Short mmCIF file of C-alpha atoms and ligand atoms in Angstrom, two decimals:
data_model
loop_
_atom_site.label_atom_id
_atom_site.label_comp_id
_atom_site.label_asym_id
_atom_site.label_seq_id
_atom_site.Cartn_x
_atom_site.Cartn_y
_atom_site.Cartn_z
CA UNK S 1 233.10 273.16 345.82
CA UNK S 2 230.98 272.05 342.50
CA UNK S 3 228.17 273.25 340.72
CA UNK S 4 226.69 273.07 337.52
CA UNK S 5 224.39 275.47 336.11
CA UNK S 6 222.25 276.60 332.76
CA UNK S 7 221.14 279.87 331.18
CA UNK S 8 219.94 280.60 327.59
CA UNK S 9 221.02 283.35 325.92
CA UNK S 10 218.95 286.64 325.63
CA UNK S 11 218.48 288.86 322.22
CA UNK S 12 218.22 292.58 322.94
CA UNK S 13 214.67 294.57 321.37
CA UNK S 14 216.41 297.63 322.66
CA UNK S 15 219.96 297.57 322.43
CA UNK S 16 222.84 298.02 324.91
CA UNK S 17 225.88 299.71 322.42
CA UNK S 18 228.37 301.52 324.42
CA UNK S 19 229.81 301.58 327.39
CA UNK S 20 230.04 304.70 330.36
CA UNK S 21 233.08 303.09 331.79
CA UNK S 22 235.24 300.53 330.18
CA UNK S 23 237.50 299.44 332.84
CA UNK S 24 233.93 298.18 335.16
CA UNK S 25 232.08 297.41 331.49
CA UNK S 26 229.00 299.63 332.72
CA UNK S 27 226.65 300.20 329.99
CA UNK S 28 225.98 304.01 329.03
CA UNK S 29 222.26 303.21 328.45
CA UNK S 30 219.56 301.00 329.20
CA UNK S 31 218.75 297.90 327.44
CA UNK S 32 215.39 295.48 327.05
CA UNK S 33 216.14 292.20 326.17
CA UNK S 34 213.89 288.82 325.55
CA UNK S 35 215.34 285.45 326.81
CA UNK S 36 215.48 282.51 324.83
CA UNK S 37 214.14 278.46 326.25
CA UNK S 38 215.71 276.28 323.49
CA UNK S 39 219.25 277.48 323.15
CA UNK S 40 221.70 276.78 326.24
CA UNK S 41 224.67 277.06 327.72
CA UNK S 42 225.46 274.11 330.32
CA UNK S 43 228.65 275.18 333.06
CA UNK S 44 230.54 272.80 335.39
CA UNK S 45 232.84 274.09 337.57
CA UNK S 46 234.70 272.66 340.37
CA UNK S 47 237.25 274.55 342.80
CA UNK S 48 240.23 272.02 343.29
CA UNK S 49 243.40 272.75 345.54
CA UNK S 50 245.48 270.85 343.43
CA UNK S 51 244.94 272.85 340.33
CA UNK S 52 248.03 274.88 339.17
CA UNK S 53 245.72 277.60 336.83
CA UNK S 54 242.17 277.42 335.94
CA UNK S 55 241.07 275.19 332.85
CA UNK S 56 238.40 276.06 330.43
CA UNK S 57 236.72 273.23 328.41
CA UNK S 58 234.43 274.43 325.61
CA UNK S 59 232.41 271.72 323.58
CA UNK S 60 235.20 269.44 325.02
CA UNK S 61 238.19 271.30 323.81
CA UNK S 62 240.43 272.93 325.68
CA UNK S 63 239.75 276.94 325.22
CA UNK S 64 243.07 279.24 326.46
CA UNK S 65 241.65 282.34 324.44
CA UNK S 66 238.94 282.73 326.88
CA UNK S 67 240.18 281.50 329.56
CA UNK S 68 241.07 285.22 330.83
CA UNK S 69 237.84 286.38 330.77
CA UNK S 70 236.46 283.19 332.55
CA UNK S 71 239.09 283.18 335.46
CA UNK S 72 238.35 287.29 335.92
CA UNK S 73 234.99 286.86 336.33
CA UNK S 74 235.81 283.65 338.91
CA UNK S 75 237.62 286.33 340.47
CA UNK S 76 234.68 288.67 340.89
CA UNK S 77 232.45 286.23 342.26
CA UNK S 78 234.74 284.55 344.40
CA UNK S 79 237.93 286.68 345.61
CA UNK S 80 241.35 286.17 343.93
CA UNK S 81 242.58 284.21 347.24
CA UNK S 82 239.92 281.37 345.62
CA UNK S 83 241.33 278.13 344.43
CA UNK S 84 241.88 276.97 340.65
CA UNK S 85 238.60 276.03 338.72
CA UNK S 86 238.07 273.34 336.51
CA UNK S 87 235.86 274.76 334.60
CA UNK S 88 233.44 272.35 331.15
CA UNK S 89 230.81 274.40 328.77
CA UNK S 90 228.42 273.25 326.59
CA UNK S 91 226.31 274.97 324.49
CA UNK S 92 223.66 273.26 321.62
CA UNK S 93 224.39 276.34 319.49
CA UNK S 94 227.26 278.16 317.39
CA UNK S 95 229.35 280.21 319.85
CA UNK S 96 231.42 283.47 319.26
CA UNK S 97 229.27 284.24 316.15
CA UNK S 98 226.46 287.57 317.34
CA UNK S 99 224.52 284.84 318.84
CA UNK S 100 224.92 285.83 322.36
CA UNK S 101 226.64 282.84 323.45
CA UNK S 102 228.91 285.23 326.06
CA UNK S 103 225.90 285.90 327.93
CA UNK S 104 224.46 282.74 328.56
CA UNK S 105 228.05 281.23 329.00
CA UNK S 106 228.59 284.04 331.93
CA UNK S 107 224.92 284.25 333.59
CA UNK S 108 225.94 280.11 333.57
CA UNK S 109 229.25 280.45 335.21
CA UNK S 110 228.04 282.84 338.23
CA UNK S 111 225.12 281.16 339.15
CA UNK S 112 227.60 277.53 339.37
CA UNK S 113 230.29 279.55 341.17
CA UNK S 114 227.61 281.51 343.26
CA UNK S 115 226.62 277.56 344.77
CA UNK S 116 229.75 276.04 344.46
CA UNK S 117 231.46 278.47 346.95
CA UNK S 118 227.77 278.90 349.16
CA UNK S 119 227.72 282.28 348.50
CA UNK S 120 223.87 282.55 348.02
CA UNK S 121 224.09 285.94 346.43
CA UNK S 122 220.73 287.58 345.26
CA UNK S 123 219.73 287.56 341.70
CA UNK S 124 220.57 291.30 340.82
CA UNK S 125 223.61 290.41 342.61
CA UNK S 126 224.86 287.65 340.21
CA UNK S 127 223.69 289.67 337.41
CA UNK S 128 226.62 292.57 338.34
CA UNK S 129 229.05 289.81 338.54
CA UNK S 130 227.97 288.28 334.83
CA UNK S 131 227.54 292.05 333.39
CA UNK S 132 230.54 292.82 334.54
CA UNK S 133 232.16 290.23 332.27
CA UNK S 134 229.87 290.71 329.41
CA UNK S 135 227.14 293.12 329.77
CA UNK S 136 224.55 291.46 328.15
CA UNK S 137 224.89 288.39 330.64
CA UNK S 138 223.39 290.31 333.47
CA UNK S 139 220.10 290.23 331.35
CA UNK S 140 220.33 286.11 330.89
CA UNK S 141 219.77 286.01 335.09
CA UNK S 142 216.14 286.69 334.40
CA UNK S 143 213.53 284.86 332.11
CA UNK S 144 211.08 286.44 329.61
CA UNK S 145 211.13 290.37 329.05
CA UNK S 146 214.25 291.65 330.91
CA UNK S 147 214.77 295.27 331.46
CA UNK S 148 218.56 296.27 332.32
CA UNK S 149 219.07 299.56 333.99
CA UNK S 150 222.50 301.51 333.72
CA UNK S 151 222.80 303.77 336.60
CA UNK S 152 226.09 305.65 337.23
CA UNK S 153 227.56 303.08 339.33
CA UNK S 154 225.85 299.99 339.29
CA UNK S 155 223.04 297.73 337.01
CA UNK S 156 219.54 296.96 338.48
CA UNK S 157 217.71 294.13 335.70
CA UNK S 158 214.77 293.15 336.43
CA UNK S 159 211.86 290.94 335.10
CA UNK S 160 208.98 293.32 333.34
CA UNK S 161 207.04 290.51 331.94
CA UNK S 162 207.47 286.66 332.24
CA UNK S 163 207.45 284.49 329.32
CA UNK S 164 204.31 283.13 329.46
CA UNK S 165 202.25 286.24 329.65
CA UNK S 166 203.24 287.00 325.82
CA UNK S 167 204.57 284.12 324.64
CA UNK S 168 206.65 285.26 321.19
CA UNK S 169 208.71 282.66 318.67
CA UNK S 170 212.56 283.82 317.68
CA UNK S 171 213.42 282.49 314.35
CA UNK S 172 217.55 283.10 314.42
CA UNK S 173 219.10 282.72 310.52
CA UNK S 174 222.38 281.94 310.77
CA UNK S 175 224.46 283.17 307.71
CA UNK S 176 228.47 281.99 308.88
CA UNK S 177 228.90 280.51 312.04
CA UNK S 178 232.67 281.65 312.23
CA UNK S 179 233.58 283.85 314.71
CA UNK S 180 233.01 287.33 314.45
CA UNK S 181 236.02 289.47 313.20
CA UNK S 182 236.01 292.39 315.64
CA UNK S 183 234.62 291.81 319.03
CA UNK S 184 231.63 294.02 320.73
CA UNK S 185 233.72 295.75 323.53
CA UNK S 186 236.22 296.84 320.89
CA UNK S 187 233.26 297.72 318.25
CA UNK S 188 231.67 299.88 320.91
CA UNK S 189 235.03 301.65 322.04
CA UNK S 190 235.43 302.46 318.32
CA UNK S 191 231.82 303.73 317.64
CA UNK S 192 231.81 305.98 321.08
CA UNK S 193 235.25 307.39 319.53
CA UNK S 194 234.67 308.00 316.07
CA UNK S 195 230.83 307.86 314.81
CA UNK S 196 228.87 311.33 314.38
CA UNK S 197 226.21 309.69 315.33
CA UNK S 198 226.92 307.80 318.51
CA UNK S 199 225.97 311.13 320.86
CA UNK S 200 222.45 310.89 319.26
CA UNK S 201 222.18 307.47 319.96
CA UNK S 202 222.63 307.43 323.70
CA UNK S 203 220.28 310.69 323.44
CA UNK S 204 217.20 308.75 322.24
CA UNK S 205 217.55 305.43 324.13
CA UNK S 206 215.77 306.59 326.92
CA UNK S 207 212.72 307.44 324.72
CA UNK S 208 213.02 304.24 322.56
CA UNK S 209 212.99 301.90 326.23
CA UNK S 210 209.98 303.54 326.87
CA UNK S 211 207.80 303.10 323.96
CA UNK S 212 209.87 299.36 324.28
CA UNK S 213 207.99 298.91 327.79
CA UNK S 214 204.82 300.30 327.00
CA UNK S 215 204.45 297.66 323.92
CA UNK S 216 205.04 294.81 326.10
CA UNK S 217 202.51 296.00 328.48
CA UNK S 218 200.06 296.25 326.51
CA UNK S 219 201.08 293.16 324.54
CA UNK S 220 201.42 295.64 321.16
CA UNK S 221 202.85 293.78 318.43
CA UNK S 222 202.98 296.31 316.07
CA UNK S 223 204.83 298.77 318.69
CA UNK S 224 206.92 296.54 319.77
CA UNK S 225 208.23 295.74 315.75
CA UNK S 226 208.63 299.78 314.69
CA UNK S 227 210.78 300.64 317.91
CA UNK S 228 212.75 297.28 318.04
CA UNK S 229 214.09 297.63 314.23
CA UNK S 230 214.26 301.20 314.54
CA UNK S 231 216.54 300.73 317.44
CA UNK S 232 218.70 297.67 315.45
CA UNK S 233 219.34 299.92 312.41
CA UNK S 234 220.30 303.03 314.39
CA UNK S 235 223.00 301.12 316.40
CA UNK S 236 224.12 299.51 313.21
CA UNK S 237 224.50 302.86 311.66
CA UNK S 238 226.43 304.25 314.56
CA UNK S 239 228.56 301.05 313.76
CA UNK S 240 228.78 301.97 310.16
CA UNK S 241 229.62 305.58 310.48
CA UNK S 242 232.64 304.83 312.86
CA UNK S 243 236.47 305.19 311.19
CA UNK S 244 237.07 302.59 310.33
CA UNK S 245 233.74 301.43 309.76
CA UNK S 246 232.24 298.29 311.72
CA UNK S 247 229.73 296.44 309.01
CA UNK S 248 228.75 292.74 310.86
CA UNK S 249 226.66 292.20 308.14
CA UNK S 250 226.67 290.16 305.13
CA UNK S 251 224.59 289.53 301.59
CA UNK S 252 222.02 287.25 303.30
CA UNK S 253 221.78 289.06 306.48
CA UNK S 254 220.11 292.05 304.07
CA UNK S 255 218.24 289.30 302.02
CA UNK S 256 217.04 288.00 305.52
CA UNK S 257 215.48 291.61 306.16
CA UNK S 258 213.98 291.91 302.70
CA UNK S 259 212.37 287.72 303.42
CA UNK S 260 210.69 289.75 306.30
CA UNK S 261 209.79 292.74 304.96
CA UNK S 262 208.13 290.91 302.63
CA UNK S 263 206.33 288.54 304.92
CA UNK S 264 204.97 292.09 306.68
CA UNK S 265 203.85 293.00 303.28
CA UNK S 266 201.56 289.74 303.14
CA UNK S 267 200.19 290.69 307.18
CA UNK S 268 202.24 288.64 308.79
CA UNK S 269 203.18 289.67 312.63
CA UNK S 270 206.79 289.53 312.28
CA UNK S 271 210.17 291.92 313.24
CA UNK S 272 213.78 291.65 312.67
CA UNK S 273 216.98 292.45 314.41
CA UNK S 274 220.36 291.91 314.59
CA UNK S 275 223.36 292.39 316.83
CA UNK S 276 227.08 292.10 316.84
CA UNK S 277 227.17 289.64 313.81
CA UNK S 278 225.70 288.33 310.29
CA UNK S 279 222.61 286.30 312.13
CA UNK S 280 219.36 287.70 311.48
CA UNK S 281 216.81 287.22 314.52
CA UNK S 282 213.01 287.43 313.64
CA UNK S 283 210.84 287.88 316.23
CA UNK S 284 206.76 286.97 315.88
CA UNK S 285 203.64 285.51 316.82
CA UNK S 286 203.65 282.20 317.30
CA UNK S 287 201.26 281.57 314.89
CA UNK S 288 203.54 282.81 312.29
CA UNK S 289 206.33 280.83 313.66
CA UNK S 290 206.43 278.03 311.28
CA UNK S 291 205.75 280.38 308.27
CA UNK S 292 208.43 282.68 309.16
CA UNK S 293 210.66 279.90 309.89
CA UNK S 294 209.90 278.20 306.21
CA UNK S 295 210.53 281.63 304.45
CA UNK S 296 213.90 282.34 306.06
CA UNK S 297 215.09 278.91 305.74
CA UNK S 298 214.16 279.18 301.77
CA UNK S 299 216.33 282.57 301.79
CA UNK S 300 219.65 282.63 299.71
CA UNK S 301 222.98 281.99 301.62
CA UNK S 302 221.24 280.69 304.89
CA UNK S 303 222.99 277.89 306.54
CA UNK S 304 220.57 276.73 309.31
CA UNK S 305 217.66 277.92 311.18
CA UNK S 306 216.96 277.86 314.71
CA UNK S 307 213.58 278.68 316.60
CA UNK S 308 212.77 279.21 320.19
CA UNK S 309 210.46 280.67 322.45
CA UNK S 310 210.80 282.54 325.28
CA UNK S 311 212.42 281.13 328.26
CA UNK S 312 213.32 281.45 332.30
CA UNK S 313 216.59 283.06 333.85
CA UNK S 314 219.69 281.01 334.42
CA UNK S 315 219.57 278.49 336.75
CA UNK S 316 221.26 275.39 338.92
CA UNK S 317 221.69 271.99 337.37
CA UNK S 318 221.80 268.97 339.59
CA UNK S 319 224.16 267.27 337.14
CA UNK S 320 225.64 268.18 333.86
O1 PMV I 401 227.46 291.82 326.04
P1 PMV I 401 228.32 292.10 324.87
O2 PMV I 401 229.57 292.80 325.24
O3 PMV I 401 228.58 290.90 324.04
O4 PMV I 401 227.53 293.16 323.92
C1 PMV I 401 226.27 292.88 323.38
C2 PMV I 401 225.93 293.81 322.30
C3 PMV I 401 224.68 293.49 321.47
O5 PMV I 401 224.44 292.11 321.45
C4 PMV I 401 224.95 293.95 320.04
C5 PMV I 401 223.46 294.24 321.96
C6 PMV I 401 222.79 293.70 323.20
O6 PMV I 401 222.16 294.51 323.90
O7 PMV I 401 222.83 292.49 323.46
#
């Protein structure tokens, strides 16, 4: 009744930003996501009789705020008639702050719970459970290119492209690594209620995935960079023409996209986006990496830099 498990978080080219129905947290559109190799999230859990309530250890303190979300999702993989969890995470990068922590902490916790109960459920499987708790999770069950289907009552994700057949750096900027001050489900309840523009969104996601697909395919840099920060500024101006308006973004988060506009201006095969936070994530060749990496890190008001390329899904750990 034990398992420990890992998954890296995933950063979406086309994003997932509102939600058909709340209460199951099904996404109302598709999503395409990449999946990160150096950034983790480590799980132990262990069932135990003689637990009272579950316990959450994060980074070795003790976590009650989301210990909710971490016992519901226990729930869904397991039954509420399960026993208590005792439940560790680790992750070797700043949690809570846009930098998808949630889903490699969830694609983490189903795949340990999965083996610690010997349920054996299939991948697509698991990756219900973890989008049901956060719905970019479901794309962390799967390594490189990840494609995450919304249909009207269920998710299908699957694999389009595995990280070695286009192997691409991420170059993530981080510009506060406090957590963020209004939370995505509550963001994108407040942008499907009050932006003009959130109808239009949802409209031209299908169109955007597609272009998205073909890119990778055909390994298209250039593509893949028009659609991808054509897709991050349209949900980010859905988010700023909501009442009140949602603005994750800070000064160096635009000084970040001017550093890469500029490094396009000189040739270089680099794109940015940016999710549910102040990080900036580039995304290029990884001939560029280093160069890219250099020029962000030299950009006014970043605190750190981290790099990775593209990983596999989540997976088992023999020991944490
Ligand atoms: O999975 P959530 O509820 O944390 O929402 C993720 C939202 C974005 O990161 C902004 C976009 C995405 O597709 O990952």
């Amino acid at each position: 009744m034990q398992a420990s498990a890992q998954a890296q978080p995933n950063i979406a080219l086309i994003k997932y930003w509102g939600k058909r129905d709340v209460e199951s947290n099904l996404p109302a559109a598709d999503s395409l996501s990449v999946t990160l190799d150096t950034l983790w999230t480590r799980m132990s859990l262990e069932f135990d009789e003689r637990l009272k309530q579950d316990t959450l250890d994060v980074n070795g303190f003790i976590a009650p705020s989301m210990l909710a979300r971490v016992s519901h999702c226990l729930d869904l993989v397991v039954g509420n008639a399960r026993a208590f969890a005792r439940v560790q995470s680790s992750s070797n990068f700043p949690i809570g702050a846009g930098l998808a922590s949630s889903a490699s902490a969830f694609a983490a916790l189903v795949v340990a719970a999965d083996q610690a109960t010997g349920s054996h459920l299939e991948t697509n499987a698991l990756a219900r459970l973890a989008g049901a708790a956060s719905g970019s999770a479901a794309r962390s069950l799967f390594g490189g290119f990840v494609e995450l289907t919304a249909g009207d009552e269920k998710i299908e994700v699957r694999e389009i492209a595995d990280s070695a057949s286009w192997p691409l750096e991420i170059i993530v900027a981080v510009t506060a690594e406090g957590p963020k001050a209004l939370g995505s489900t509550d963001a994108m309840i407040r942008s499907a209620r009050t932006s003009p523009f959130y109808s239009s969104w949802l409209e031209q996601q299908a169109a955007d995935m597609e272009i998205a697909r073909q890119a990778v395919q055909q390994k298209d840099f250039a593509k893949l960079a028009a659609v991808a920060e054509h897709n991050c500024l349209k949900m980010h101006s859905v988010m700023w023409g909501s009442r009140p308006p949602i603005v994750y973004w800070n000064q160096a988060t635009i000084a970040c996209m001017e550093t890469v506009r500029a490094l396009q201006a000189d040739g270089h095969s680099v794109f940015f986006t940016i999710d549910a936070g102040p990080q900036l994530k580039a995304v290029c060749l990884p001939e560029d990496g280093d160069y890219v990496r250099a020029a962000l890190e030299q950009t006014g008001g970043v605190i750190r830099v981290l790099q990775s390329g593209l990983g596999a899904g989540a997976r088992l750990l023999e020991q944490v």
